[in-house]
Short mmCIF file of C-alpha atoms and ligand atoms in Angstrom, two decimals:
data_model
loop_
_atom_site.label_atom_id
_atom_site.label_comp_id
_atom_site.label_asym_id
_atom_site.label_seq_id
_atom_site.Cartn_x
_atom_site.Cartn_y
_atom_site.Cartn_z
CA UNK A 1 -21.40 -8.99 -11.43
CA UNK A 2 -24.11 -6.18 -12.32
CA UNK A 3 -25.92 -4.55 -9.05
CA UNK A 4 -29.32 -4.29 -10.80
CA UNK A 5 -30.73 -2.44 -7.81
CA UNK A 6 -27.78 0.36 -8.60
CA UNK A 7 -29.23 0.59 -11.99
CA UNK A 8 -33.06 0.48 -10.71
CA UNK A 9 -32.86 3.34 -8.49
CA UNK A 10 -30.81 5.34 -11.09
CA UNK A 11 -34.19 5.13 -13.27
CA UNK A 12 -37.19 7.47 -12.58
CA UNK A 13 -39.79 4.42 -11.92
CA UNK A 14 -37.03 2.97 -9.33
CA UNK A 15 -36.32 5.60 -7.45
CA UNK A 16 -40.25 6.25 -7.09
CA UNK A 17 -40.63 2.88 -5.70
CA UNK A 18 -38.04 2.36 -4.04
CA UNK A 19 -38.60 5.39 -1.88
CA UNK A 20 -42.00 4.94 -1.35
CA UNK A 21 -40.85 1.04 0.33
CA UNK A 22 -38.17 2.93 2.28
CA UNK A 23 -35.57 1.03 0.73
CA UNK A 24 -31.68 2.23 0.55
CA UNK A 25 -30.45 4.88 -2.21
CA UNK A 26 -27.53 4.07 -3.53
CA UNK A 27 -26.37 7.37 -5.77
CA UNK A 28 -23.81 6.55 -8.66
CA UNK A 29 -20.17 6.95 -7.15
CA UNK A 30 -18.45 9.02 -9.81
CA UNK A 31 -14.60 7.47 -10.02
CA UNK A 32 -11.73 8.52 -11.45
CA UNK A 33 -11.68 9.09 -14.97
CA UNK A 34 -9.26 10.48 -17.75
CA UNK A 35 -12.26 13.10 -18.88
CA UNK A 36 -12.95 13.39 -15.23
CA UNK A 37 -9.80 13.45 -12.88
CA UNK A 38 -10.65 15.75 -10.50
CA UNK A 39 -13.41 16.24 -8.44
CA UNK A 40 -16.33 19.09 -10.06
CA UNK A 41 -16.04 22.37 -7.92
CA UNK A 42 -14.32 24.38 -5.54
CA UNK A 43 -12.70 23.43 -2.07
CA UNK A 44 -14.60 25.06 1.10
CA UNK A 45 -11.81 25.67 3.64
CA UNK A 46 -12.76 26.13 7.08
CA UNK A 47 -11.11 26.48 10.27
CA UNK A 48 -12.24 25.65 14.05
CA UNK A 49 -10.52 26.92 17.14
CA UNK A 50 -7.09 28.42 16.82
CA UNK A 51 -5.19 26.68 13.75
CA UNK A 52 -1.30 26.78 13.91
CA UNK A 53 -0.91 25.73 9.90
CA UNK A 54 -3.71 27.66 8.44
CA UNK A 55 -1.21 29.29 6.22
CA UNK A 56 0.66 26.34 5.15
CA UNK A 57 -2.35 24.05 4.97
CA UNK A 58 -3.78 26.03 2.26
CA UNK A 59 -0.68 26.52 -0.12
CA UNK A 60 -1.43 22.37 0.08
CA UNK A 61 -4.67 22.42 -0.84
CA UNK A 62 -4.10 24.37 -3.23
CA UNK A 63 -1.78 22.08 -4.57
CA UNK A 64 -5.03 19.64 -5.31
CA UNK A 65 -6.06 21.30 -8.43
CA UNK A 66 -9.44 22.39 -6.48
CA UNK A 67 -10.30 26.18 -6.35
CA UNK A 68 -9.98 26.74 -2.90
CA UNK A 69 -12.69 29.51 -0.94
CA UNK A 70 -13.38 30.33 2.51
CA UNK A 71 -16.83 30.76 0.97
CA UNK A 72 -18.43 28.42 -1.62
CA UNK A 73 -22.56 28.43 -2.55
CA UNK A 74 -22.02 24.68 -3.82
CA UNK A 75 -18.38 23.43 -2.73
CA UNK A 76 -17.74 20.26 -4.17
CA UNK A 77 -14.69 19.37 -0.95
CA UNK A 78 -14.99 20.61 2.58
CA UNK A 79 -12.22 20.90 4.38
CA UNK A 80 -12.17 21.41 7.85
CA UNK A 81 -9.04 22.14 10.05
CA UNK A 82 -9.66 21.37 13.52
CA UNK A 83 -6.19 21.04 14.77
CA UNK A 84 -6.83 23.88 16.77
CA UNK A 85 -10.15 22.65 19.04
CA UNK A 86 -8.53 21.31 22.76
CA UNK A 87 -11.33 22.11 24.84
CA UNK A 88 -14.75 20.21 24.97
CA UNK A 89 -16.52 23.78 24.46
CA UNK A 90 -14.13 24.17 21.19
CA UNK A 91 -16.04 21.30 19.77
CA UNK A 92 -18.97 23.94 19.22
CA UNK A 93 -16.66 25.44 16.28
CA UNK A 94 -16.98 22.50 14.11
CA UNK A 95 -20.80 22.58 14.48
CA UNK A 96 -20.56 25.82 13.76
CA UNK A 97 -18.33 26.01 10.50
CA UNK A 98 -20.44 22.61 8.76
CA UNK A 99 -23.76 23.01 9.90
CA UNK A 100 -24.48 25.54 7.25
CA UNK A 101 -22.24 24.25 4.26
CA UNK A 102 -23.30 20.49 4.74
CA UNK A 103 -26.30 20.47 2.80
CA UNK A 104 -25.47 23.20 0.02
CA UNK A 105 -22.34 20.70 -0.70
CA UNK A 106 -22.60 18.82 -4.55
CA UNK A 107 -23.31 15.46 -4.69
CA UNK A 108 -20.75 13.26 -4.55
CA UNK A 109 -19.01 15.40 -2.29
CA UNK A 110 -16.03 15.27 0.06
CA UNK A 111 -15.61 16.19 3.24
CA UNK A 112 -12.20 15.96 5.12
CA UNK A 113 -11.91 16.70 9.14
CA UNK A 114 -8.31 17.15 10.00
CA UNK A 115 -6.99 16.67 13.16
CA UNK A 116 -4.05 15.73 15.87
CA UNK A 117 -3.65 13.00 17.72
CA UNK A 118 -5.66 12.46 21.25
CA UNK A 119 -2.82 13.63 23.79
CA UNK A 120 -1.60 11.37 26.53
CA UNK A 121 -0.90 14.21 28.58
CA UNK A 122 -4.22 16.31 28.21
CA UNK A 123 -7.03 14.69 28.57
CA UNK A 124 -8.95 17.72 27.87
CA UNK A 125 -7.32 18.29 24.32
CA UNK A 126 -7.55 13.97 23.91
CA UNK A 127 -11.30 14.36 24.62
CA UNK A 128 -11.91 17.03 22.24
CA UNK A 129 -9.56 15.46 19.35
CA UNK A 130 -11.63 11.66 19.69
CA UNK A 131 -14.64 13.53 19.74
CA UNK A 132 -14.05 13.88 15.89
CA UNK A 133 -13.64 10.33 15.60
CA UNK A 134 -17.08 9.57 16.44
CA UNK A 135 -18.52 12.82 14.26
CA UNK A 136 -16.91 12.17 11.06
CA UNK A 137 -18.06 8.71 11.28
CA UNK A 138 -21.80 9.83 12.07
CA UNK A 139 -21.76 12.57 9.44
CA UNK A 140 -20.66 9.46 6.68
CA UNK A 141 -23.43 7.72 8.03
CA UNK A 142 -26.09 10.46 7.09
CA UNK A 143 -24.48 12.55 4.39
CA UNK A 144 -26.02 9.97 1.33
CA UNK A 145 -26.05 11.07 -2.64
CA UNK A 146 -22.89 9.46 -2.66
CA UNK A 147 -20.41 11.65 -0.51
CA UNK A 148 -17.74 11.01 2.20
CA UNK A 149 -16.39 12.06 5.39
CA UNK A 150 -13.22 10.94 6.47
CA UNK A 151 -10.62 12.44 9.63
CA UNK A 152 -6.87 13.02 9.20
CA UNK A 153 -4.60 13.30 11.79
CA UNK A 154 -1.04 14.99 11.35
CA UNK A 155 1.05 15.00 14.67
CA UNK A 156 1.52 18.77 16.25
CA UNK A 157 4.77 20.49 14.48
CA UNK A 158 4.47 18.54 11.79
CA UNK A 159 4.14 20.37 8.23
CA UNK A 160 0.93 20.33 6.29
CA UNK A 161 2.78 19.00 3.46
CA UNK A 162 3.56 15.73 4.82
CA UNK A 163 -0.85 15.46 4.05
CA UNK A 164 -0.24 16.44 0.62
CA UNK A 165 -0.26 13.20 -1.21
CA UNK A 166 -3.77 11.72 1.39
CA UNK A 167 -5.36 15.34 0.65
CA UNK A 168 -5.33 14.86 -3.06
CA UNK A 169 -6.01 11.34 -3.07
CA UNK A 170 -9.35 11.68 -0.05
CA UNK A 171 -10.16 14.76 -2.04
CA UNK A 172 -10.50 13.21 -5.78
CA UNK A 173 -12.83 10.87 -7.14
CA UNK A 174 -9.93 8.02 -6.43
CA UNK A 175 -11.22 7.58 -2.93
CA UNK A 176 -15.32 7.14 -4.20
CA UNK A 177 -15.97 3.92 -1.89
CA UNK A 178 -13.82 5.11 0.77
CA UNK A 179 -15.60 6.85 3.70
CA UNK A 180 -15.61 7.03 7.59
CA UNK A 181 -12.18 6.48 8.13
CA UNK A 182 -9.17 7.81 10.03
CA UNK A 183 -6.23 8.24 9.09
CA UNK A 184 -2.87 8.25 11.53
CA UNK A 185 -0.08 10.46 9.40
CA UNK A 186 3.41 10.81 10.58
CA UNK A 187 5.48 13.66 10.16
CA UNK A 188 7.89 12.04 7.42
CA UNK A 189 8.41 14.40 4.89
CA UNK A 190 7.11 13.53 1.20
CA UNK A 191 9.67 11.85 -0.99
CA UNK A 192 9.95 14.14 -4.18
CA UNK A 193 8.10 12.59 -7.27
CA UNK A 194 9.22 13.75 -10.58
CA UNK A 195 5.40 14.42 -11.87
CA UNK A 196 2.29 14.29 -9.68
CA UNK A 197 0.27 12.98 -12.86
CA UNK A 198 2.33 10.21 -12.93
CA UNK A 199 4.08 9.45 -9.66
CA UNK A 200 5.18 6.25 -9.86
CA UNK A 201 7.47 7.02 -13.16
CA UNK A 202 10.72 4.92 -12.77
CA UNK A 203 9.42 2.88 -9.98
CA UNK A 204 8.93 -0.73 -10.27
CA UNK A 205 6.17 -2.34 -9.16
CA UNK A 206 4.69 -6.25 -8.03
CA UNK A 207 2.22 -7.31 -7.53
CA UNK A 208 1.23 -10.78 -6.83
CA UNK A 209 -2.19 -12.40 -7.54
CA UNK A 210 -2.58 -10.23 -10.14
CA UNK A 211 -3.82 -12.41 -12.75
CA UNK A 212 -7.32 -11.36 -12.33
CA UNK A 213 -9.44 -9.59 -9.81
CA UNK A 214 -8.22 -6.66 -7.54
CA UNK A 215 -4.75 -7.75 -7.70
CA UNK A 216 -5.01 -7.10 -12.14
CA UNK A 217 -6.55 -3.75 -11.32
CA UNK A 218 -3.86 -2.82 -8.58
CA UNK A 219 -1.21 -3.68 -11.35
CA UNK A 220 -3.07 -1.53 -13.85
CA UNK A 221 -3.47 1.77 -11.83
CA UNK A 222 0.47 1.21 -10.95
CA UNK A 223 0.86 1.17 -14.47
CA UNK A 224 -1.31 4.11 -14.96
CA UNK A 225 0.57 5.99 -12.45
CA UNK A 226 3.94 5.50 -14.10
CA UNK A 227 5.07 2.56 -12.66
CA UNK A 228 6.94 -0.84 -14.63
CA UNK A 229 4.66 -3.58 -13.18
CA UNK A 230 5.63 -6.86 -12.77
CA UNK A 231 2.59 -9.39 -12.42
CA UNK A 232 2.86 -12.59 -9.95
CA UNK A 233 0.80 -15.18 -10.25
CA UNK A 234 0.09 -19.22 -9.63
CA UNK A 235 1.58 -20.91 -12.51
CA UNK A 236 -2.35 -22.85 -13.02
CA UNK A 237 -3.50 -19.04 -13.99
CA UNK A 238 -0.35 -18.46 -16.16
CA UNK A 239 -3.09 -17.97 -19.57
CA UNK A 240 -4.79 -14.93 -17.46
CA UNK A 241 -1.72 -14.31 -15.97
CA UNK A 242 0.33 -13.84 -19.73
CA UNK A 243 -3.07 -11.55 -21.17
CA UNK A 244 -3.36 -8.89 -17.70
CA UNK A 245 0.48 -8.16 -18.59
CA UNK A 246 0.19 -7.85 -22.47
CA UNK A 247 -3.06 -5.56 -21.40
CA UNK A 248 -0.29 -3.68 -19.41
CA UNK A 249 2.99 -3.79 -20.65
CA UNK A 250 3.98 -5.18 -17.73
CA UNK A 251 6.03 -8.73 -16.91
CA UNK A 252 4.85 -11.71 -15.89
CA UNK A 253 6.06 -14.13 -13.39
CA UNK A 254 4.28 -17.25 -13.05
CA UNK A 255 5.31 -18.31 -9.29
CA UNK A 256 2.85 -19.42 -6.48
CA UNK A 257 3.65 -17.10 -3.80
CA UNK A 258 4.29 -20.20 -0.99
CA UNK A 259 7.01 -21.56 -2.82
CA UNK A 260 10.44 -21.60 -0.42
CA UNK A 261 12.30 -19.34 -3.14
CA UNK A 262 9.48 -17.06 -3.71
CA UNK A 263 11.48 -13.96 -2.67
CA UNK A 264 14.66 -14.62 -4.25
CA UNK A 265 12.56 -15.75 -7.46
CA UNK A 266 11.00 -12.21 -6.86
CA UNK A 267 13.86 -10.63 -5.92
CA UNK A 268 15.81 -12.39 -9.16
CA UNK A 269 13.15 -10.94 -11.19
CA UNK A 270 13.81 -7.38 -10.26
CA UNK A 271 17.19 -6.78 -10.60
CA UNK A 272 17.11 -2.75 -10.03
CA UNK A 273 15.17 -3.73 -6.68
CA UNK A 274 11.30 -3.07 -6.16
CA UNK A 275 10.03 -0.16 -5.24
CA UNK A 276 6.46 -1.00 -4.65
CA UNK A 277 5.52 -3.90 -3.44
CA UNK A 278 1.84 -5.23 -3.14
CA UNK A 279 0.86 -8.60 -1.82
CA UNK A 280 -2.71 -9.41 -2.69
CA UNK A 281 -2.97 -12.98 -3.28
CA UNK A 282 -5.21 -14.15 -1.07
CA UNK A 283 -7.65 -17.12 -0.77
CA UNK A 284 -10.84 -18.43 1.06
CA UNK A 285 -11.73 -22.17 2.70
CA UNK A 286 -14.63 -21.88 4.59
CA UNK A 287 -15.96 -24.14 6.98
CA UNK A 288 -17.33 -23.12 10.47
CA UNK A 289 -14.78 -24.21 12.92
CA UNK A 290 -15.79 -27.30 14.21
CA UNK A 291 -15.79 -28.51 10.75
CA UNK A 292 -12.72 -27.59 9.43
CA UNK A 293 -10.11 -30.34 8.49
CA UNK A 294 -6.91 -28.66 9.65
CA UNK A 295 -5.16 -28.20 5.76
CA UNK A 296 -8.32 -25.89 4.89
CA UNK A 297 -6.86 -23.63 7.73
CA UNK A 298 -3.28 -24.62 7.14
CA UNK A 299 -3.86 -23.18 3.37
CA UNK A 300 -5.41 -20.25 4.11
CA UNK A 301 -2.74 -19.04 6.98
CA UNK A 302 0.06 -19.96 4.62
CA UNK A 303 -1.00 -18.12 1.39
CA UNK A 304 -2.94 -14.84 3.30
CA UNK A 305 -0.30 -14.71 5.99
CA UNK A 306 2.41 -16.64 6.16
CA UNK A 307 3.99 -16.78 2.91
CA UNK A 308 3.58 -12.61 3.26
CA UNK A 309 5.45 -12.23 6.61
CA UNK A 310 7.91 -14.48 4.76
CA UNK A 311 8.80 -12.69 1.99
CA UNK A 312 8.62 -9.43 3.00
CA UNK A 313 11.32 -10.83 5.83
CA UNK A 314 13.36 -11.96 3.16
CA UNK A 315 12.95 -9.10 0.70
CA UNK A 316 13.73 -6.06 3.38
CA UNK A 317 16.58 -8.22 4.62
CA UNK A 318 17.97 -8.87 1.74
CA UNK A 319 17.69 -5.28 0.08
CA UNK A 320 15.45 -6.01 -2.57
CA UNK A 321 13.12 -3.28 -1.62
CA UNK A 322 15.10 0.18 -2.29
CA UNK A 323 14.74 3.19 0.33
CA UNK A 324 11.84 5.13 -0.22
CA UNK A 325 9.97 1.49 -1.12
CA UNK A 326 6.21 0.80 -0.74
CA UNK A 327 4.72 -2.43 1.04
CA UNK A 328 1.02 -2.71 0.79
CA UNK A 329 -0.58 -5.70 2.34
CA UNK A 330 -4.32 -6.59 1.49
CA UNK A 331 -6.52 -7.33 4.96
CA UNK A 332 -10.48 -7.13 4.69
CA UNK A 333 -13.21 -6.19 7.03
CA UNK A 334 -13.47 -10.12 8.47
CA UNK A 335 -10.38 -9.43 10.06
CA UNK A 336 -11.75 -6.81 11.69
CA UNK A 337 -15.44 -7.73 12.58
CA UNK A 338 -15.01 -11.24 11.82
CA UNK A 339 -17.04 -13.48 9.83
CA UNK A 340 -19.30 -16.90 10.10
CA UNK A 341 -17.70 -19.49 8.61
CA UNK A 342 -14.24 -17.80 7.84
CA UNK A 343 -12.21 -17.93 11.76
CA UNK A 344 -8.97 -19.62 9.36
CA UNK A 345 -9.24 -16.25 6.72
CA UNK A 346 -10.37 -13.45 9.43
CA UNK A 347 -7.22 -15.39 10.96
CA UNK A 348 -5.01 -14.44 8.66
CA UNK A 349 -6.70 -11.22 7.66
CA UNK A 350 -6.02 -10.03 11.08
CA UNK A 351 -2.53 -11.18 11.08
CA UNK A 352 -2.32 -8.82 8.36
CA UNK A 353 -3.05 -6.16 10.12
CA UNK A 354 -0.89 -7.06 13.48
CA UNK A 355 2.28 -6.97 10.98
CA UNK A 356 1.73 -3.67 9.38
CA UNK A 357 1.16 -2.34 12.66
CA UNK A 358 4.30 -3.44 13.86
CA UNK A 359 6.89 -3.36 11.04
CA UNK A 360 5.96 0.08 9.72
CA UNK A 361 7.58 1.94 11.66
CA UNK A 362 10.58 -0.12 11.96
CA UNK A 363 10.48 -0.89 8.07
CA UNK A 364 10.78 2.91 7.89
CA UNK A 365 13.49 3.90 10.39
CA UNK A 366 15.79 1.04 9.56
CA UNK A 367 14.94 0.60 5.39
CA UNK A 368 13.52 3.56 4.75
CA UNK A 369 10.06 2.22 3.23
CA UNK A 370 6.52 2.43 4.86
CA UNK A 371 4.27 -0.30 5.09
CA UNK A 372 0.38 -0.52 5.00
CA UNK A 373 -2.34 -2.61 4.12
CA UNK A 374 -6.04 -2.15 2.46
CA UNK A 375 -9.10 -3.74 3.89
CA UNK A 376 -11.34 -4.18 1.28
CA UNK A 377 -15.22 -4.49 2.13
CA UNK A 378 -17.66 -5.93 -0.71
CA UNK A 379 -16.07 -5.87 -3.88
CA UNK A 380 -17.69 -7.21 -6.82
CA UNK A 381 -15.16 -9.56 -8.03
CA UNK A 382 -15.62 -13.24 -9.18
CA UNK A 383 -14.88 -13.94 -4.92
CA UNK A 384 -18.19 -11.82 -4.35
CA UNK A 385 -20.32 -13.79 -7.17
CA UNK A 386 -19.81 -16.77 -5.50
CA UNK A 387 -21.88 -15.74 -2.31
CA UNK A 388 -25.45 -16.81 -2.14
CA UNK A 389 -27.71 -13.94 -3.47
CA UNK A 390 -29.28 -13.22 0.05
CA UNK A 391 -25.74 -12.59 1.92
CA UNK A 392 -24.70 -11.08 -1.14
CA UNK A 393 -27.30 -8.68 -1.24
CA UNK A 394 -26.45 -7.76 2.35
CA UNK A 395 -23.50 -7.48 2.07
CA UNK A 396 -23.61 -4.99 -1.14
CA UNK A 397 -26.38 -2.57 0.87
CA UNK A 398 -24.66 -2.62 4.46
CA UNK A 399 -22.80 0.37 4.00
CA UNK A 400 -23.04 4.08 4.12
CA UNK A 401 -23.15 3.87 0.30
CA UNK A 402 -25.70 1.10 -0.25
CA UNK A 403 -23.51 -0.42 -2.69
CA UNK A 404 -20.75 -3.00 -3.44
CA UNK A 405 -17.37 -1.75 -4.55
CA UNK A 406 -15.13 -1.79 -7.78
CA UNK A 407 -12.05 -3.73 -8.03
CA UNK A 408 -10.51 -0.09 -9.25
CA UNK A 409 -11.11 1.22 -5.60
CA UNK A 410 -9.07 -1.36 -4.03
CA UNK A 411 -6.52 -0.16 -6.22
CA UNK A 412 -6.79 3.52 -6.14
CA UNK A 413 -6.17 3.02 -2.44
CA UNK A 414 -3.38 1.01 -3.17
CA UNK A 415 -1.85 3.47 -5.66
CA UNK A 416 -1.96 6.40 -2.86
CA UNK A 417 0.06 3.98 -0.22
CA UNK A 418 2.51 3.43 -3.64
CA UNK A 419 3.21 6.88 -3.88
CA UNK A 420 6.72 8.50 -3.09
CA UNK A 421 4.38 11.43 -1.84
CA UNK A 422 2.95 8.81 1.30
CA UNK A 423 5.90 8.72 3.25
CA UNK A 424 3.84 10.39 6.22
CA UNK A 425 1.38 7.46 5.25
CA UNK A 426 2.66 4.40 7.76
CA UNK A 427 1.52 1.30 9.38
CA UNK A 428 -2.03 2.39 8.71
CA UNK A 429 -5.27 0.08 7.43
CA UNK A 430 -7.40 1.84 5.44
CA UNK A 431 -10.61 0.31 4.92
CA UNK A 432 -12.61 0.37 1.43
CA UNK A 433 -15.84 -0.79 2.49
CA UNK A 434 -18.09 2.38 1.98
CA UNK A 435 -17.91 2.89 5.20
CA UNK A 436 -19.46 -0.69 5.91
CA UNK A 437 -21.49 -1.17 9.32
CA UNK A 438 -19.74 -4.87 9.90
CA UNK A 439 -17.28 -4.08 12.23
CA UNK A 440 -17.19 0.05 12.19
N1 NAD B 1 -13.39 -9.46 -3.29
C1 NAD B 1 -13.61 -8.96 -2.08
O1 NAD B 1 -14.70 -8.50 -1.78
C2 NAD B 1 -12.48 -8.92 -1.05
C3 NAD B 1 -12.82 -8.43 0.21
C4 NAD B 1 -11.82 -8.36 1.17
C5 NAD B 1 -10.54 -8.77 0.87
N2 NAD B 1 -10.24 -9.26 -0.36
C6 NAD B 1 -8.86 -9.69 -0.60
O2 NAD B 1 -8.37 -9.07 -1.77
C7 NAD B 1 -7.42 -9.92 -2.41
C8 NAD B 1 -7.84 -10.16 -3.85
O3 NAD B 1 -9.15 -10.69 -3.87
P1 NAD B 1 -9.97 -11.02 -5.20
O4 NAD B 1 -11.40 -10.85 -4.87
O5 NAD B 1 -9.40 -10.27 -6.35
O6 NAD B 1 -9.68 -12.58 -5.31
P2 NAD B 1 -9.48 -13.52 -6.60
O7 NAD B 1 -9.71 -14.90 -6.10
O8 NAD B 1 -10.30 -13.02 -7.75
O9 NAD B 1 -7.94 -13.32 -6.97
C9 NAD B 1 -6.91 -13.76 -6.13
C10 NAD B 1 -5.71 -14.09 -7.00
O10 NAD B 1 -4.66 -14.57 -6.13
C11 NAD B 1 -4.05 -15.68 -6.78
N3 NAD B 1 -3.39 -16.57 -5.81
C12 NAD B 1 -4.00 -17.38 -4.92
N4 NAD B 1 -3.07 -18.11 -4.26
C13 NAD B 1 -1.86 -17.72 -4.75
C14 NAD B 1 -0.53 -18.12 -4.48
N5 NAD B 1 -0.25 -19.08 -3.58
N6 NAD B 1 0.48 -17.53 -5.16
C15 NAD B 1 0.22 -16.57 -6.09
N7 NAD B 1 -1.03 -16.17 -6.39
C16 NAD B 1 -2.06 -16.74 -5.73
C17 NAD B 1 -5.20 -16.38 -7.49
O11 NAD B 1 -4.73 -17.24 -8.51
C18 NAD B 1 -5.99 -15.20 -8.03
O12 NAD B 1 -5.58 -14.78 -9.31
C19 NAD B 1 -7.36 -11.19 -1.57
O13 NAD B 1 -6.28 -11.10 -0.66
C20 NAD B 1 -8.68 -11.18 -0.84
O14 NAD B 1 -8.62 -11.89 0.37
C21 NAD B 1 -11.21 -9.36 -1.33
#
């Protein structure tokens, strides 16, 4: 559906009234883009305290396809290393290195903090280290014209390069709705991918509940990226389901997700085992709690939850996913602030996040394959249409970007968690919410 405010303020007349009532800006996110694939400008890198991978980080971000400068008039990414800052009276470095460069930066701009994790041993270092938490997510709060801040964390000893593949993806226009978020790496190194352009080249992909929606635009930026996508959906959607995967060249296989044989079905269908796997299906009943008839929640648990703990059991078990393999579960932001009306979905979203929390690193020492999910804020999809104007409205302008996302962000997201580059990238949630104030 068409945010006609987006389009209002992007008009002279608009933007003079809209100021003048004090009303939210939302600036036009610029996305990823064949004519546009990389972000318009150089990389600002900047250091605070005493940095152990200066050296190393750089030959990384140089590796983004950015023009990297310790000084920029007008950078378009700011990086800022703060691995080195342990001391409360360090945190005065990163004042100093962005409080000049934060206004000159473009438009549509990208900042990235990156950091270590708070120590359990020093609380000195572990007060310094959250202290970035809380800045990066004040600076997305006030940055506006479209930008984002986000905070990366790579363990101590680990090397740069196991950022590489969240570096280029946080500093491209892939990760436009993404913003205020932090990111837990580990210090896996990067699987090799046989072209960055297209990563996912020889890797097969499913996705389920891809017959329209976010799941159809997760299976086409797999597809973009290289990847043979298969395309899962109820057999009742089987006519959407057959055009998404002529669209794509990819194959379709009409199953509902809950069936009993879903993952040998799956597992049947991909015969050289899956290397990305991306359950999205998901479904709403909503009823406040005291009036909901126990099958609305039964559903809702079974499709969003159950039936995902289920076959990702089965599939890991049974070696369907190969080493090096890709899980990527969809939460959402009810799960994490909750929502009126939804207790049986925030349920289930929340479940979500509870298993990749606690199979990723397991999934990865004992298969070999990392497992994360997406929380998707307001997306405008055919879900979000059905909202009543007022909540919808709300919902789109609630977030550090005033504005509701695209299907295509979900996915980008998605895409980066696919990549044999995000091995370092495990048990996280990333939210895509423009940094939305429910639950931040
Ligand atoms: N749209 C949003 O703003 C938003 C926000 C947060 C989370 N999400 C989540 O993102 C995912 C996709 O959402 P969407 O907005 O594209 O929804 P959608 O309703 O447009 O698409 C969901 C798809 O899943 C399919 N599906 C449902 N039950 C299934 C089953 N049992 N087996 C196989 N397929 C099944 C549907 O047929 C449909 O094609 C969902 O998990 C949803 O909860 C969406």
């Amino acid at each position: 559906m068409a945010d006609r405010y987006l389009h209002l303020t992007g008009t002279a007349p608009g933007r003079f009234l809209t100021r003048r009532l004090g009303l939210p800006q939302p600036a036009p996110l610029r996305r990823w883009s064949l004519e546009t694939p990389r972000l318009e400008g150089p990389l600002l890198h900047l250091t605070a305290g005493d940095s152990a991978i200066g050296g190393e980080l750089a030959k990384v971000l140089a590796a983004t396809g950015l023009a990297v400068e310790q000084r920029s008039e007008r950078p378009a990414a700011i990086v800022l290393d703060a691995t080195g800052v342990t001391s409360a009276r360090g945190l005065a470095q990163v004042h100093a290195a962005l409080h000049p460069v934060v206004r000159s930066q473009a438009p549509g701009g990208r900042i990235v903090v990156i950091g270590t994790p708070p120590s359990s041993e020093d609380h000195h270092q572990a007060a310094a280290q959250q202290a970035l938490e809380g800045f990066v997510r004040s600076l997305g709060k006030e940055i506006g014209r479209g930008s984002t801040v986000q905070l990366v964390r790579l363990p101590a000893g680990a090397a740069p390069v196991a950022a590489e593949s969240t570096l280029r993806f946080l500093l491209s226009p892939r990760s436009a709705y993404v913003s205020g978020q932090v990111i837990e790496l580990t210090d896996a190194a990067p699987d090799p991918a046989a072209d960055p352009d297209a990563p996912l080249t020889g890797r097969t992909a499913l996705v389920t509940g891809a017959a329209r929606g976010i799941g159809a635009s997760v299976a086409s930026v797999l597809a973009r990226d290289g990847a043979r996508v298969i395309v899962l959906d109820v057999p009742q959607a089987g006519d959407d389901l057959a055009r998404t995967a002529d669209r794509l060249g990819a194959t379709a296989l009409p199953l509902d997700i809950t069936a009993p044989d879903a993952a040998a079905r799956i597992a049947a269908g991909a015969p050289d085992g899956l290397d990305v796997l991306v359950h999205n299906a998901g479904i709403t009943r909503d009823r406040r709690l005291a009036n909901m008839p126990a099958e609305r929640w039964a559903q809702v648990i079974e499709v969003n939850l159950d039936s995902v703990l289920r076959t990702t059991d089965e599939l890991l078990a049974s070696g369907a996913v190969n080493r090096g393999g890709r899980i990527v579960a969809t939460a959402s932001i009810a799960g994490i602030a909750g929502n009126n009306g939804q207790t049986n979905y925030a349920a289930s979203k929340a479940g979500i996040i509870g298993l990749v929390r606690s199979l990723g690193p397991r999934a990865a020492a004992e298969h070999g394959v990392t497992v994360n999910a997406v929380a998707p804020g307001f997306i405008e999809t055919k879900m979000t249409a059905a909202v009543p104007l007022f909540i919808r409205e709300a919902g789109r302008r609630m977030n550090s970007l005033s504005q509701g996302g695209l299907p295509v962000d979900v996915a980008e997201t998605v895409a980066w968690f696919a990549q044999p580059g995000s091995a370092a990238v495990n048990g996280q949630v990333l939210r895509v919410c423009g940094q939305s104030l429910l639950g931040a």
